[in-house]
């Protein structure tokens, strides 16, 4: 490896470690070994004068030559880098990649399926961790992405990785059973075919949309008796899955952008518990805790996405950076937001780990008994039941599901 690249990688590893996302030696070794720039031929970078647009940001396409030190610095920094715009593809943010690899707890010799090959960077990192005796199959729905990724992976020495062009919703039964299945794309649902292809002791790690596009808590899912169980284990925001799992986004990026570009009809100060969350945001620590209220909102009220509620004609958004709540439309939305926040406080401010999840084929979910603190989320193929197991939650504090 080039000495300059090795130096850039060392700084890059330090940055990921400082963010608290790199903990174990095998993951660190993989980051040291895989050269991210070798899996890229161009990237789209934000520029004031950029002629292209993606989710409201102006971008310019930068071809990548090996002698471009400025671009190399960007590639070895904690940034997600777009490589396609329409439809989109990218190499994900390195701290998120590291976090997901730590959560996967990969071991030598494991067999892994990835949905969302993108540049193949994550696949190469996983190949390093599972070693020569392990296998990686990675799928992308875009044929040109797969052509490029397969070629660049081979050139970088990862010719053992199987890169397939198809809809990842089907999985790949030919190489099953998998010890791990990871999706690196925001999933509107889970596929029961993934569950069928999972080894007995295996699990999936899915950025599963709760509340709409871009709000994808990392969800660990495994088979338990005759059902699928799950827990939230982290937070993420990915581009949305396409193909058979694609859904019309009720609260997509476009809706969020168009709402917040208008002048608010009213403004309010942050409630106290929101100020506390804002402190965490400012310190850039404990993202899981920072996301706890937004996750609660998304589960109990289908109008919620991140820290906003979307009504028929408007919305209300908590704007932490501006220390205020902005209302666009009817005042009742602000009142609803306030009462959601109050419910969350009364329940002891449940966080990610206070939820237990169950997944059933759509319309075949179990009944929720009176008094159980549980909410139902209907998806395209599955029904999710989210049960609040918080030690503070008590039966007599049951709140009505708003959905
Ligand atoms: C964030 S990128 C993946 C990043 C990648 N893991 C990496 O290391 O570079 C998401 C990818 O998911 C792909 N994708 C979207 N829907 C898909 C589907 N149904 N099946 C497989 N891939 C899909 C997109 O084409 C895109 O390339």
Short mmCIF file of N, CA, C and O and ligand atoms in Angstrom, two decimals, residues 87-92 97 114-123 138-142 145 166-169 184-185 238-245, ligand 1:
data_model
loop_
_atom_site.label_atom_id
_atom_site.label_comp_id
_atom_site.label_asym_id
_atom_site.label_seq_id
_atom_site.Cartn_x
_atom_site.Cartn_y
_atom_site.Cartn_z
N UNK A 87 -31.29 6.36 -10.45
CA UNK A 87 -31.50 6.13 -9.02
C UNK A 87 -30.18 6.23 -8.25
O UNK A 87 -29.11 6.00 -8.82
N UNK A 88 -30.28 6.52 -6.97
CA UNK A 88 -29.07 6.79 -6.20
C UNK A 88 -28.30 5.54 -5.77
O UNK A 88 -28.86 4.46 -5.63
N UNK A 89 -27.00 5.74 -5.56
CA UNK A 89 -26.15 4.73 -4.95
C UNK A 89 -25.01 5.49 -4.27
O UNK A 89 -24.72 6.63 -4.63
N UNK A 90 -24.39 4.86 -3.30
CA UNK A 90 -23.33 5.56 -2.57
C UNK A 90 -22.45 4.57 -1.83
O UNK A 90 -22.77 3.39 -1.73
N UNK A 91 -21.35 5.11 -1.29
CA UNK A 91 -20.62 4.38 -0.26
C UNK A 91 -21.02 5.07 1.05
O UNK A 91 -20.96 6.29 1.16
N UNK A 92 -21.50 4.29 2.01
CA UNK A 92 -22.14 4.87 3.20
C UNK A 92 -21.13 5.56 4.11
O UNK A 92 -19.91 5.39 3.95
N UNK A 97 -20.85 2.50 8.79
CA UNK A 97 -20.36 1.20 8.32
C UNK A 97 -19.69 0.45 9.47
O UNK A 97 -19.97 -0.73 9.72
N UNK A 114 -25.41 -9.63 1.77
CA UNK A 114 -25.63 -8.19 1.90
C UNK A 114 -26.64 -7.73 0.83
O UNK A 114 -26.51 -8.10 -0.34
N UNK A 115 -27.60 -6.93 1.25
CA UNK A 115 -28.55 -6.33 0.30
C UNK A 115 -28.11 -4.87 0.13
O UNK A 115 -28.14 -4.11 1.11
N UNK A 116 -27.73 -4.49 -1.08
CA UNK A 116 -27.24 -3.12 -1.33
C UNK A 116 -25.73 -3.12 -1.47
O UNK A 116 -25.01 -2.61 -0.61
N UNK A 117 -25.22 -3.69 -2.58
CA UNK A 117 -23.76 -3.81 -2.78
C UNK A 117 -23.10 -2.45 -2.89
O UNK A 117 -21.99 -2.24 -2.38
N UNK A 118 -23.75 -1.49 -3.56
CA UNK A 118 -23.16 -0.17 -3.79
C UNK A 118 -21.75 -0.32 -4.35
O UNK A 118 -21.54 -1.05 -5.33
N UNK A 119 -20.77 0.33 -3.73
CA UNK A 119 -19.39 0.29 -4.23
C UNK A 119 -18.65 -1.01 -3.86
O UNK A 119 -17.53 -1.21 -4.30
N UNK A 120 -19.24 -1.80 -2.97
CA UNK A 120 -18.57 -3.03 -2.53
C UNK A 120 -17.64 -2.81 -1.35
O UNK A 120 -16.98 -3.74 -0.88
N UNK A 121 -17.58 -1.57 -0.84
CA UNK A 121 -16.65 -1.28 0.28
C UNK A 121 -17.00 -2.11 1.51
O UNK A 121 -16.15 -2.76 2.10
N UNK A 122 -18.29 -2.12 1.87
CA UNK A 122 -18.70 -2.90 3.04
C UNK A 122 -18.47 -4.40 2.81
O UNK A 122 -18.05 -5.12 3.72
N UNK A 123 -18.72 -4.85 1.57
CA UNK A 123 -18.52 -6.27 1.26
C UNK A 123 -17.05 -6.64 1.44
O UNK A 123 -16.71 -7.69 2.01
N UNK A 138 -23.16 -10.36 -2.26
CA UNK A 138 -23.75 -9.03 -2.16
C UNK A 138 -24.59 -8.73 -3.40
O UNK A 138 -24.21 -9.11 -4.51
N UNK A 139 -25.75 -8.11 -3.17
CA UNK A 139 -26.72 -7.91 -4.26
C UNK A 139 -26.99 -6.43 -4.44
O UNK A 139 -27.14 -5.70 -3.46
N UNK A 140 -27.09 -6.00 -5.70
CA UNK A 140 -27.58 -4.64 -5.96
C UNK A 140 -28.58 -4.69 -7.10
O UNK A 140 -28.43 -5.47 -8.04
N UNK A 141 -29.58 -3.83 -7.01
CA UNK A 141 -30.66 -3.83 -8.01
C UNK A 141 -30.23 -3.12 -9.30
O UNK A 141 -30.85 -3.30 -10.33
N UNK A 142 -29.13 -2.34 -9.24
CA UNK A 142 -28.70 -1.59 -10.42
C UNK A 142 -27.59 -2.34 -11.15
O UNK A 142 -26.50 -2.53 -10.59
N UNK A 145 -24.19 -0.56 -11.52
CA UNK A 145 -23.48 -0.53 -10.23
C UNK A 145 -22.75 -1.87 -10.04
O UNK A 145 -21.56 -1.91 -9.71
N UNK A 166 -29.72 -8.09 -9.01
CA UNK A 166 -31.14 -8.46 -8.94
C UNK A 166 -31.78 -7.74 -7.76
O UNK A 166 -31.10 -7.01 -7.03
N UNK A 167 -33.07 -7.95 -7.59
CA UNK A 167 -33.77 -7.34 -6.46
C UNK A 167 -33.42 -8.13 -5.19
O UNK A 167 -33.71 -9.32 -5.09
N UNK A 168 -32.81 -7.44 -4.24
CA UNK A 168 -32.36 -8.10 -3.02
C UNK A 168 -33.49 -8.64 -2.16
O UNK A 168 -33.25 -9.45 -1.27
N UNK A 169 -34.71 -8.21 -2.41
CA UNK A 169 -35.85 -8.69 -1.62
C UNK A 169 -35.96 -10.22 -1.69
O UNK A 169 -36.47 -10.86 -0.77
N UNK A 184 -27.90 -2.69 3.57
CA UNK A 184 -27.26 -1.37 3.68
C UNK A 184 -28.07 -0.39 2.83
O UNK A 184 -27.52 0.38 2.05
N UNK A 185 -29.37 -0.47 2.99
CA UNK A 185 -30.32 0.38 2.29
C UNK A 185 -31.53 0.48 3.22
O UNK A 185 -31.78 -0.45 4.00
N UNK A 238 -30.70 5.90 5.67
CA UNK A 238 -30.22 5.41 4.37
C UNK A 238 -31.15 5.89 3.25
O UNK A 238 -32.29 6.28 3.50
N UNK A 239 -30.68 5.76 2.01
CA UNK A 239 -31.58 5.91 0.87
C UNK A 239 -32.54 4.73 0.87
O UNK A 239 -32.22 3.68 1.43
N UNK A 240 -33.71 4.92 0.23
CA UNK A 240 -34.76 3.89 0.34
C UNK A 240 -34.59 2.75 -0.65
O UNK A 240 -34.11 2.95 -1.77
N UNK A 241 -35.03 1.58 -0.23
CA UNK A 241 -34.98 0.39 -1.09
C UNK A 241 -35.93 0.55 -2.27
O UNK A 241 -36.98 1.19 -2.16
N UNK A 242 -35.55 -0.04 -3.41
CA UNK A 242 -36.40 -0.01 -4.59
C UNK A 242 -36.82 -1.43 -4.92
O UNK A 242 -36.55 -2.36 -4.18
N UNK A 243 -37.53 -1.59 -6.04
CA UNK A 243 -37.96 -2.92 -6.43
C UNK A 243 -39.24 -3.29 -5.72
O UNK A 243 -40.06 -2.43 -5.38
N UNK A 244 -39.43 -4.57 -5.43
CA UNK A 244 -40.73 -5.01 -4.90
C UNK A 244 -41.02 -4.49 -3.49
O UNK A 244 -42.17 -4.47 -3.07
N UNK A 245 -40.00 -4.05 -2.78
CA UNK A 245 -40.25 -3.51 -1.43
C UNK A 245 -40.44 -1.99 -1.43
O UNK A 245 -40.63 -1.39 -0.38
C1 LIG B 1 -26.18 3.07 0.46
S1 LIG B 1 -25.93 2.13 -0.95
C2 LIG B 1 -25.03 0.73 -0.34
C3 LIG B 1 -23.63 1.02 0.10
C4 LIG B 1 -22.72 -0.18 0.00
N1 LIG B 1 -23.01 -1.19 0.98
C5 LIG B 1 -21.24 0.20 0.02
O1 LIG B 1 -20.50 -0.35 0.85
O2 LIG B 1 -20.83 0.98 -0.83
C6 LIG B 1 -27.52 1.42 -1.22
C7 LIG B 1 -27.58 0.52 -2.44
O3 LIG B 1 -28.79 -0.25 -2.36
C8 LIG B 1 -29.19 -0.54 -3.68
N2 LIG B 1 -30.57 -1.04 -3.68
C9 LIG B 1 -31.74 -0.33 -3.66
N3 LIG B 1 -32.79 -1.18 -3.68
C10 LIG B 1 -32.27 -2.44 -3.75
C11 LIG B 1 -32.85 -3.74 -3.83
N4 LIG B 1 -34.17 -3.94 -3.83
N5 LIG B 1 -32.01 -4.80 -3.88
C12 LIG B 1 -30.66 -4.64 -3.88
N6 LIG B 1 -30.07 -3.43 -3.82
C13 LIG B 1 -30.86 -2.34 -3.75
C14 LIG B 1 -28.95 0.79 -4.40
O4 LIG B 1 -28.88 0.59 -5.79
C15 LIG B 1 -27.64 1.25 -3.77
O5 LIG B 1 -26.56 0.88 -4.56
#
